[in-house]
């Protein structure tokens, strides 16, 4: 149910030098004033055009709904949310091959990646504008969140977590590898060399696992439903026990300088693609356990929202973020001074 990897760091090559230069010249890292909370979101995250987005079970307005719950209920002031920049072609080339990025100019290819066959018939310029641009904004959000986490102790990108996308291949509604990009930027710009990925989405993070398969700087704790095909119905208590055990093992094996937490809510009971039976309260407890794991060891943590295919996901995520604030694991209110 869980997997981990750690191996040798790749040596310096011309490709590494080019990657480093791209990272150093990127505009995605910028200074965020202390008056802002380390919560990253843009209205551009949300995907809507001609109702076609409804052909995939993913709730593509989930991200905006999470923020609206938090702001309307008084947990987070709208003007304290951080707006990220869009990841440029040069930013994306830090991880992705030119051939892969060029392949996204084919509507057929994009339709296959997001698993909505009718998109094949949509002009590619429209897909770039209405689908890939929102994804690129979310990538910018994931990358910036690591900088914020190092500065503030934690950060939440209300989107991102595209864990099925690797350097050369997208899939499963993931067109860009924001987790791999976030980590590569952190290595260079934040001068860190040990990152732990805690992936609790119901599906395996096969994208970044491919990218970091032989990189000892990255430890992967990926707890997923290996029995999705055809079915597996792990329930809340068993799931949380498994998580406790996995976190204990991770703590003894690796001391990270940054944790990337992929907090998919497709583990919820009733999710059409997750096939687990975790209650909303179980998701709240899960997130609390991971944030506590990081805080107890004083490790900065970035949370990404990742998968979650029911309308109820947004409510559960907002409730979980509210709980983290109430437990003093994060601070959504204004900073003193």
mmCIF file of C-alpha atoms in Angstrom:
data_model
loop_
_atom_site.group_PDB
_atom_site.id
_atom_site.type_symbol
_atom_site.label_atom_id
_atom_site.label_comp_id
_atom_site.label_asym_id
_atom_site.label_seq_id
_atom_site.Cartn_x
_atom_site.Cartn_y
_atom_site.Cartn_z
ATOM 1 C CA UNK A 1 0.000 0.000 0.000
ATOM 2 C CA UNK A 2 2.956 2.348 0.451
ATOM 3 C CA UNK A 3 6.230 2.727 -1.429
ATOM 4 C CA UNK A 4 9.463 4.625 -0.895
ATOM 5 C CA UNK A 5 12.598 5.335 -2.893
ATOM 6 C CA UNK A 6 16.081 6.673 -2.223
ATOM 7 C CA UNK A 7 19.160 6.285 -4.447
ATOM 8 C CA UNK A 8 22.181 8.176 -5.799
ATOM 9 C CA UNK A 9 22.122 11.861 -6.818
ATOM 10 C CA UNK A 10 22.764 12.396 -10.540
ATOM 11 C CA UNK A 11 26.067 14.073 -11.444
ATOM 12 C CA UNK A 12 26.490 17.523 -13.014
ATOM 13 C CA UNK A 13 25.898 17.538 -16.785
ATOM 14 C CA UNK A 14 25.297 20.247 -19.407
ATOM 15 C CA UNK A 15 21.573 19.461 -19.050
ATOM 16 C CA UNK A 16 21.853 20.132 -15.281
ATOM 17 C CA UNK A 17 23.563 23.468 -15.977
ATOM 18 C CA UNK A 18 20.812 24.464 -18.420
ATOM 19 C CA UNK A 19 18.142 23.468 -15.906
ATOM 20 C CA UNK A 20 19.876 25.509 -13.212
ATOM 21 C CA UNK A 21 20.030 28.583 -15.454
ATOM 22 C CA UNK A 22 16.340 28.281 -16.306
ATOM 23 C CA UNK A 23 15.452 28.057 -12.615
ATOM 24 C CA UNK A 24 17.634 31.031 -11.680
ATOM 25 C CA UNK A 25 16.131 33.223 -14.419
ATOM 26 C CA UNK A 26 12.504 32.268 -13.627
ATOM 27 C CA UNK A 27 10.037 34.864 -12.348
ATOM 28 C CA UNK A 28 7.877 32.305 -10.495
ATOM 29 C CA UNK A 29 9.599 33.009 -7.163
ATOM 30 C CA UNK A 30 8.752 36.486 -5.919
ATOM 31 C CA UNK A 31 8.619 38.178 -2.545
ATOM 32 C CA UNK A 32 5.273 37.864 -0.793
ATOM 33 C CA UNK A 33 4.528 40.476 1.892
ATOM 34 C CA UNK A 34 3.870 39.310 5.457
ATOM 35 C CA UNK A 35 0.349 40.732 5.204
ATOM 36 C CA UNK A 36 -0.517 37.771 2.935
ATOM 37 C CA UNK A 37 -1.221 34.241 4.164
ATOM 38 C CA UNK A 38 0.811 31.407 2.577
ATOM 39 C CA UNK A 39 -2.339 30.267 0.752
ATOM 40 C CA UNK A 40 -1.925 30.326 -3.025
ATOM 41 C CA UNK A 41 -4.849 30.540 -5.442
ATOM 42 C CA UNK A 42 -6.024 32.346 -8.562
ATOM 43 C CA UNK A 43 -9.513 32.535 -10.061
ATOM 44 C CA UNK A 44 -7.708 31.399 -13.219
ATOM 45 C CA UNK A 45 -7.331 27.924 -11.642
ATOM 46 C CA UNK A 46 -10.956 27.075 -12.350
ATOM 47 C CA UNK A 47 -11.817 25.392 -15.651
ATOM 48 C CA UNK A 48 -15.079 26.123 -17.433
ATOM 49 C CA UNK A 49 -15.960 26.164 -21.121
ATOM 50 C CA UNK A 50 -19.121 25.085 -22.918
ATOM 51 C CA UNK A 51 -19.872 22.512 -20.212
ATOM 52 C CA UNK A 52 -17.282 20.170 -21.734
ATOM 53 C CA UNK A 53 -15.428 20.070 -18.393
ATOM 54 C CA UNK A 54 -18.431 18.144 -17.005
ATOM 55 C CA UNK A 55 -17.489 15.175 -19.213
ATOM 56 C CA UNK A 56 -14.746 14.257 -16.717
ATOM 57 C CA UNK A 57 -15.726 13.314 -13.141
ATOM 58 C CA UNK A 58 -13.203 15.815 -11.753
ATOM 59 C CA UNK A 59 -14.863 18.880 -10.203
ATOM 60 C CA UNK A 60 -12.987 21.555 -12.154
ATOM 61 C CA UNK A 61 -14.452 24.384 -10.078
ATOM 62 C CA UNK A 62 -13.312 22.708 -6.832
ATOM 63 C CA UNK A 63 -10.445 25.117 -6.250
ATOM 64 C CA UNK A 64 -12.583 28.259 -6.310
ATOM 65 C CA UNK A 65 -15.242 26.655 -4.139
ATOM 66 C CA UNK A 66 -12.645 25.818 -1.446
ATOM 67 C CA UNK A 67 -11.557 29.469 -1.287
ATOM 68 C CA UNK A 68 -15.133 30.753 -1.282
ATOM 69 C CA UNK A 69 -15.976 28.519 1.694
ATOM 70 C CA UNK A 70 -12.929 29.808 3.597
ATOM 71 C CA UNK A 71 -13.546 33.486 2.824
ATOM 72 C CA UNK A 72 -17.341 33.503 3.229
ATOM 73 C CA UNK A 73 -17.091 31.776 6.608
ATOM 74 C CA UNK A 74 -14.530 34.311 7.819
ATOM 75 C CA UNK A 75 -11.530 31.977 8.115
ATOM 76 C CA UNK A 76 -9.472 33.732 5.441
ATOM 77 C CA UNK A 77 -9.624 37.267 4.062
ATOM 78 C CA UNK A 78 -9.722 37.329 0.266
ATOM 79 C CA UNK A 79 -6.977 39.984 0.078
ATOM 80 C CA UNK A 80 -4.606 37.713 2.021
ATOM 81 C CA UNK A 81 -4.578 35.026 -0.697
ATOM 82 C CA UNK A 82 -1.428 34.936 -2.855
ATOM 83 C CA UNK A 83 -1.876 35.070 -6.656
ATOM 84 C CA UNK A 84 0.810 33.038 -8.489
ATOM 85 C CA UNK A 85 2.286 33.660 -11.917
ATOM 86 C CA UNK A 86 1.767 31.330 -14.873
ATOM 87 C CA UNK A 87 4.608 28.865 -15.515
ATOM 88 C CA UNK A 88 6.263 29.818 -18.822
ATOM 89 C CA UNK A 89 7.663 27.485 -21.479
ATOM 90 C CA UNK A 90 11.159 28.038 -20.040
ATOM 91 C CA UNK A 91 9.895 27.183 -16.542
ATOM 92 C CA UNK A 92 8.248 23.989 -17.790
ATOM 93 C CA UNK A 93 11.441 22.962 -19.617
ATOM 94 C CA UNK A 94 13.137 22.657 -16.211
ATOM 95 C CA UNK A 95 11.517 19.197 -16.068
ATOM 96 C CA UNK A 96 9.641 18.571 -19.319
ATOM 97 C CA UNK A 97 11.142 17.711 -22.683
ATOM 98 C CA UNK A 98 10.556 20.030 -25.609
ATOM 99 C CA UNK A 99 8.951 17.127 -27.464
ATOM 100 C CA UNK A 100 6.414 16.601 -24.698
ATOM 101 C CA UNK A 101 5.487 20.288 -24.485
ATOM 102 C CA UNK A 102 5.166 20.422 -28.288
ATOM 103 C CA UNK A 103 2.816 17.423 -28.146
ATOM 104 C CA UNK A 104 0.360 19.563 -26.131
ATOM 105 C CA UNK A 105 -0.243 21.568 -29.311
ATOM 106 C CA UNK A 106 -2.281 18.597 -30.491
ATOM 107 C CA UNK A 107 -5.881 18.621 -29.275
ATOM 108 C CA UNK A 108 -5.914 14.833 -29.684
ATOM 109 C CA UNK A 109 -2.986 14.536 -27.246
ATOM 110 C CA UNK A 110 -4.525 16.926 -24.708
ATOM 111 C CA UNK A 111 -7.861 15.072 -24.904
ATOM 112 C CA UNK A 112 -6.078 11.803 -24.104
ATOM 113 C CA UNK A 113 -4.205 13.317 -21.133
ATOM 114 C CA UNK A 114 -7.324 14.763 -19.500
ATOM 115 C CA UNK A 115 -9.435 11.755 -20.538
ATOM 116 C CA UNK A 116 -12.160 13.771 -22.278
ATOM 117 C CA UNK A 117 -12.265 12.406 -25.890
ATOM 118 C CA UNK A 118 -14.566 15.167 -27.321
ATOM 119 C CA UNK A 119 -11.786 17.717 -26.693
ATOM 120 C CA UNK A 120 -10.113 16.264 -29.784
ATOM 121 C CA UNK A 121 -12.601 18.366 -31.801
ATOM 122 C CA UNK A 122 -11.800 21.658 -30.014
ATOM 123 C CA UNK A 123 -9.253 24.044 -31.629
ATOM 124 C CA UNK A 124 -5.965 23.819 -29.754
ATOM 125 C CA UNK A 125 -5.750 27.579 -29.113
ATOM 126 C CA UNK A 126 -8.983 27.287 -27.143
ATOM 127 C CA UNK A 127 -7.635 24.349 -25.115
ATOM 128 C CA UNK A 128 -4.487 26.354 -24.383
ATOM 129 C CA UNK A 129 -6.592 29.254 -23.106
ATOM 130 C CA UNK A 130 -9.326 27.431 -21.180
ATOM 131 C CA UNK A 131 -7.556 24.272 -19.967
ATOM 132 C CA UNK A 132 -3.767 24.408 -20.140
ATOM 133 C CA UNK A 133 -3.476 28.030 -18.962
ATOM 134 C CA UNK A 134 -5.333 27.193 -15.696
ATOM 135 C CA UNK A 135 -2.998 24.205 -15.254
ATOM 136 C CA UNK A 136 0.070 26.414 -15.837
ATOM 137 C CA UNK A 137 -1.177 28.893 -13.210
ATOM 138 C CA UNK A 138 -1.529 26.012 -10.750
ATOM 139 C CA UNK A 139 2.029 24.896 -11.570
ATOM 140 C CA UNK A 140 3.234 28.419 -10.765
ATOM 141 C CA UNK A 141 1.322 28.138 -7.491
ATOM 142 C CA UNK A 142 2.966 24.842 -6.526
ATOM 143 C CA UNK A 143 6.449 26.192 -7.284
ATOM 144 C CA UNK A 144 5.917 29.417 -5.311
ATOM 145 C CA UNK A 145 4.416 27.479 -2.385
ATOM 146 C CA UNK A 146 7.771 25.831 -1.606
ATOM 147 C CA UNK A 147 9.397 29.259 -1.170
ATOM 148 C CA UNK A 148 6.519 30.350 1.071
ATOM 149 C CA UNK A 149 6.767 27.157 3.129
ATOM 150 C CA UNK A 150 10.470 27.727 3.792
ATOM 151 C CA UNK A 151 9.690 31.298 4.899
ATOM 152 C CA UNK A 152 6.528 30.646 6.942
ATOM 153 C CA UNK A 153 6.753 26.967 7.918
ATOM 154 C CA UNK A 154 3.829 25.900 5.725
ATOM 155 C CA UNK A 155 1.999 26.789 2.519
ATOM 156 C CA UNK A 156 -1.113 25.545 0.758
ATOM 157 C CA UNK A 157 -1.567 25.637 -2.991
ATOM 158 C CA UNK A 158 -5.342 25.350 -3.334
ATOM 159 C CA UNK A 159 -4.695 23.580 -6.668
ATOM 160 C CA UNK A 160 -1.879 21.475 -8.104
ATOM 161 C CA UNK A 161 -0.779 17.973 -7.197
ATOM 162 C CA UNK A 162 -0.639 16.692 -10.801
ATOM 163 C CA UNK A 163 1.128 13.523 -9.749
ATOM 164 C CA UNK A 164 0.488 11.423 -12.882
ATOM 165 C CA UNK A 165 2.605 13.655 -15.117
ATOM 166 C CA UNK A 166 6.306 12.928 -15.642
ATOM 167 C CA UNK A 167 8.947 14.730 -17.706
ATOM 168 C CA UNK A 168 7.902 12.996 -20.927
ATOM 169 C CA UNK A 169 4.320 11.892 -20.390
ATOM 170 C CA UNK A 170 1.033 13.301 -19.094
ATOM 171 C CA UNK A 171 -2.121 11.427 -18.120
ATOM 172 C CA UNK A 172 -4.920 11.110 -15.576
ATOM 173 C CA UNK A 173 -5.971 14.789 -15.877
ATOM 174 C CA UNK A 174 -2.323 15.866 -15.292
ATOM 175 C CA UNK A 175 -0.698 17.819 -18.146
ATOM 176 C CA UNK A 176 2.301 19.268 -16.253
ATOM 177 C CA UNK A 177 4.487 17.771 -13.518
ATOM 178 C CA UNK A 178 4.128 20.469 -10.861
ATOM 179 C CA UNK A 179 5.516 18.280 -8.062
ATOM 180 C CA UNK A 180 8.740 17.521 -9.933
ATOM 181 C CA UNK A 181 9.020 21.183 -10.958
ATOM 182 C CA UNK A 182 8.413 22.417 -7.411
ATOM 183 C CA UNK A 183 11.185 20.158 -6.091
ATOM 184 C CA UNK A 184 13.714 21.037 -8.812
ATOM 185 C CA UNK A 185 13.170 24.751 -8.138
ATOM 186 C CA UNK A 186 13.559 24.155 -4.382
ATOM 187 C CA UNK A 187 16.878 22.336 -4.886
ATOM 188 C CA UNK A 188 18.366 25.336 -6.702
ATOM 189 C CA UNK A 189 16.621 28.403 -5.278
ATOM 190 C CA UNK A 190 16.105 27.278 -1.676
ATOM 191 C CA UNK A 191 19.428 25.470 -1.390
ATOM 192 C CA UNK A 192 17.955 22.274 -0.012
ATOM 193 C CA UNK A 193 18.930 18.708 -0.842
ATOM 194 C CA UNK A 194 16.394 16.465 0.938
ATOM 195 C CA UNK A 195 12.681 16.431 0.098
ATOM 196 C CA UNK A 196 9.992 14.018 1.244
ATOM 197 C CA UNK A 197 6.833 13.518 -0.817
ATOM 198 C CA UNK A 198 3.839 12.301 1.191
ATOM 199 C CA UNK A 199 1.225 11.335 -1.390
ATOM 200 C CA UNK A 200 -2.143 10.362 0.073
ATOM 201 C CA UNK A 201 -4.228 10.641 -3.085
ATOM 202 C CA UNK A 202 -6.028 7.338 -3.804
ATOM 203 C CA UNK A 203 -3.929 6.829 -6.957
ATOM 204 C CA UNK A 204 -0.234 6.137 -7.328
ATOM 205 C CA UNK A 205 2.023 9.139 -8.017
ATOM 206 C CA UNK A 206 3.539 7.468 -11.056
ATOM 207 C CA UNK A 207 4.664 10.758 -12.657
ATOM 208 C CA UNK A 208 7.156 12.133 -10.133
ATOM 209 C CA UNK A 209 8.105 8.546 -9.191
ATOM 210 C CA UNK A 210 9.453 8.163 -12.722
ATOM 211 C CA UNK A 211 11.243 11.533 -12.526
ATOM 212 C CA UNK A 212 12.948 10.835 -9.175
ATOM 213 C CA UNK A 213 13.402 7.042 -9.456
ATOM 214 C CA UNK A 214 17.200 7.293 -9.102
ATOM 215 C CA UNK A 215 17.487 10.452 -7.022
ATOM 216 C CA UNK A 216 18.497 9.912 -3.399
ATOM 217 C CA UNK A 217 17.516 13.485 -2.503
ATOM 218 C CA UNK A 218 13.838 12.533 -2.683
ATOM 219 C CA UNK A 219 12.037 10.114 -0.343
ATOM 220 C CA UNK A 220 8.587 9.021 -1.446
ATOM 221 C CA UNK A 221 5.830 7.881 0.892
ATOM 222 C CA UNK A 222 2.979 7.060 -1.475
ATOM 223 C CA UNK A 223 -0.029 5.422 0.153
ATOM 224 C CA UNK A 224 -2.508 4.563 -2.557
ATOM 225 C CA UNK A 225 -5.229 2.080 -3.391
ATOM 226 C CA UNK A 226 -3.358 -0.633 -5.280
ATOM 227 C CA UNK A 227 -6.654 -2.466 -5.715
ATOM 228 C CA UNK A 228 -8.562 0.246 -7.571
ATOM 229 C CA UNK A 229 -8.791 -2.182 -10.459
ATOM 230 C CA UNK A 230 -11.279 -3.662 -9.762
ATOM 231 C CA UNK A 231 -12.052 -2.614 -6.188
ATOM 232 C CA UNK A 232 -10.739 -2.133 -2.683
ATOM 233 C CA UNK A 233 -12.709 -0.683 0.202
ATOM 234 C CA UNK A 234 -10.299 0.281 2.979
ATOM 235 C CA UNK A 235 -12.221 2.047 5.749
ATOM 236 C CA UNK A 236 -11.266 5.042 7.885
ATOM 237 C CA UNK A 237 -9.740 3.448 11.017
ATOM 238 C CA UNK A 238 -7.644 0.954 9.075
ATOM 239 C CA UNK A 239 -6.496 3.712 6.697
ATOM 240 C CA UNK A 240 -5.409 6.020 9.542
ATOM 241 C CA UNK A 241 -3.566 3.132 11.251
ATOM 242 C CA UNK A 242 -1.695 2.432 8.004
ATOM 243 C CA UNK A 243 -0.794 6.126 7.766
ATOM 244 C CA UNK A 244 0.564 6.201 11.333
ATOM 245 C CA UNK A 245 2.789 3.210 10.558
ATOM 246 C CA UNK A 246 4.019 4.692 7.264
ATOM 247 C CA UNK A 247 4.869 8.043 8.903
ATOM 248 C CA UNK A 248 6.806 6.265 11.687
ATOM 249 C CA UNK A 249 8.877 4.375 9.123
ATOM 250 C CA UNK A 250 9.490 7.533 7.085
ATOM 251 C CA UNK A 251 10.656 9.411 10.169
ATOM 252 C CA UNK A 252 13.353 6.832 10.920
ATOM 253 C CA UNK A 253 14.572 6.555 7.321
ATOM 254 C CA UNK A 254 14.857 10.127 6.108
ATOM 255 C CA UNK A 255 15.273 13.642 7.523
ATOM 256 C CA UNK A 256 13.836 16.042 4.929
ATOM 257 C CA UNK A 257 14.256 19.812 4.701
ATOM 258 C CA UNK A 258 10.891 20.128 2.940
ATOM 259 C CA UNK A 259 7.736 17.992 2.752
ATOM 260 C CA UNK A 260 5.473 18.007 -0.308
ATOM 261 C CA UNK A 261 2.050 16.774 0.782
ATOM 262 C CA UNK A 262 -0.248 15.634 -2.011
ATOM 263 C CA UNK A 263 -3.581 15.700 -0.200
ATOM 264 C CA UNK A 264 -6.001 14.100 -2.660
ATOM 265 C CA UNK A 265 -9.580 13.727 -1.422
ATOM 266 C CA UNK A 266 -10.479 10.906 -3.816
ATOM 267 C CA UNK A 267 -10.100 8.603 -0.796
ATOM 268 C CA UNK A 268 -13.570 9.758 0.319
ATOM 269 C CA UNK A 269 -16.312 7.158 0.589
ATOM 270 C CA UNK A 270 -18.361 7.355 -2.616
ATOM 271 C CA UNK A 271 -15.643 8.816 -4.840
ATOM 272 C CA UNK A 272 -16.156 7.247 -8.296
ATOM 273 C CA UNK A 273 -12.427 6.836 -9.008
ATOM 274 C CA UNK A 274 -10.869 6.226 -5.575
ATOM 275 C CA UNK A 275 -12.902 3.246 -4.320
ATOM 276 C CA UNK A 276 -11.856 3.716 -0.710
ATOM 277 C CA UNK A 277 -14.286 4.294 2.146
ATOM 278 C CA UNK A 278 -12.803 7.148 4.142
ATOM 279 C CA UNK A 279 -15.198 9.478 5.954
ATOM 280 C CA UNK A 280 -14.960 13.307 5.712
ATOM 281 C CA UNK A 281 -13.816 13.298 9.365
ATOM 282 C CA UNK A 282 -11.141 10.759 8.392
ATOM 283 C CA UNK A 283 -9.757 13.161 5.762
ATOM 284 C CA UNK A 284 -9.629 15.971 8.337
ATOM 285 C CA UNK A 285 -7.749 13.699 10.790
ATOM 286 C CA UNK A 286 -5.411 12.510 7.998
ATOM 287 C CA UNK A 287 -4.405 16.085 7.110
ATOM 288 C CA UNK A 288 -3.955 16.953 10.777
ATOM 289 C CA UNK A 289 -1.636 13.945 11.246
ATOM 290 C CA UNK A 290 0.558 14.992 8.310
ATOM 291 C CA UNK A 291 0.789 18.649 9.388
ATOM 292 C CA UNK A 292 1.576 17.555 12.956
ATOM 293 C CA UNK A 293 4.241 15.153 11.642
ATOM 294 C CA UNK A 294 5.900 18.127 9.890
ATOM 295 C CA UNK A 295 5.449 20.636 12.731
ATOM 296 C CA UNK A 296 6.760 18.265 15.423
ATOM 297 C CA UNK A 297 10.005 17.968 13.451
ATOM 298 C CA UNK A 298 10.040 21.621 12.394
ATOM 299 C CA UNK A 299 9.947 20.716 8.685
ATOM 300 C CA UNK A 300 8.343 23.176 6.226
ATOM 301 C CA UNK A 301 5.364 21.636 4.426
ATOM 302 C CA UNK A 302 3.635 22.384 1.111
ATOM 303 C CA UNK A 303 0.106 21.013 0.652
ATOM 304 C CA UNK A 304 -1.475 20.519 -2.783
ATOM 305 C CA UNK A 305 -5.124 19.477 -3.206
ATOM 306 C CA UNK A 306 -4.699 16.952 -6.064
ATOM 307 C CA UNK A 307 -7.496 14.460 -6.908
ATOM 308 C CA UNK A 308 -11.059 14.427 -5.613
ATOM 309 C CA UNK A 309 -13.990 13.641 -7.865
ATOM 310 C CA UNK A 310 -17.082 14.544 -5.882
ATOM 311 C CA UNK A 311 -18.750 17.925 -5.356
ATOM 312 C CA UNK A 312 -18.370 17.337 -1.608
ATOM 313 C CA UNK A 313 -14.544 17.431 -1.883
ATOM 314 C CA UNK A 314 -14.354 21.237 -1.753
ATOM 315 C CA UNK A 315 -16.362 21.331 1.468
ATOM 316 C CA UNK A 316 -14.189 18.634 3.067
ATOM 317 C CA UNK A 317 -10.946 20.414 2.083
ATOM 318 C CA UNK A 318 -12.213 23.750 3.428
ATOM 319 C CA UNK A 319 -13.236 22.040 6.687
ATOM 320 C CA UNK A 320 -9.816 20.412 6.935
ATOM 321 C CA UNK A 321 -7.966 23.701 6.406
ATOM 322 C CA UNK A 322 -10.214 25.314 9.027
ATOM 323 C CA UNK A 323 -9.400 22.479 11.453
ATOM 324 C CA UNK A 324 -5.642 22.925 10.843
ATOM 325 C CA UNK A 325 -6.052 26.592 11.763
ATOM 326 C CA UNK A 326 -8.118 25.795 14.871
ATOM 327 C CA UNK A 327 -5.460 23.268 15.994
ATOM 328 C CA UNK A 328 -2.794 25.973 15.503
ATOM 329 C CA UNK A 329 -0.972 23.888 12.893
ATOM 330 C CA UNK A 330 -1.376 26.785 10.431
ATOM 331 C CA UNK A 331 -2.224 30.483 10.885
ATOM 332 C CA UNK A 332 -4.811 31.899 8.501
ATOM 333 C CA UNK A 333 -5.359 35.126 10.458
ATOM 334 C CA UNK A 334 -3.369 38.364 10.081
ATOM 335 C CA UNK A 335 0.224 38.326 11.268
ATOM 336 C CA UNK A 336 0.858 40.593 14.277
ATOM 337 C CA UNK A 337 2.785 43.779 13.456
#
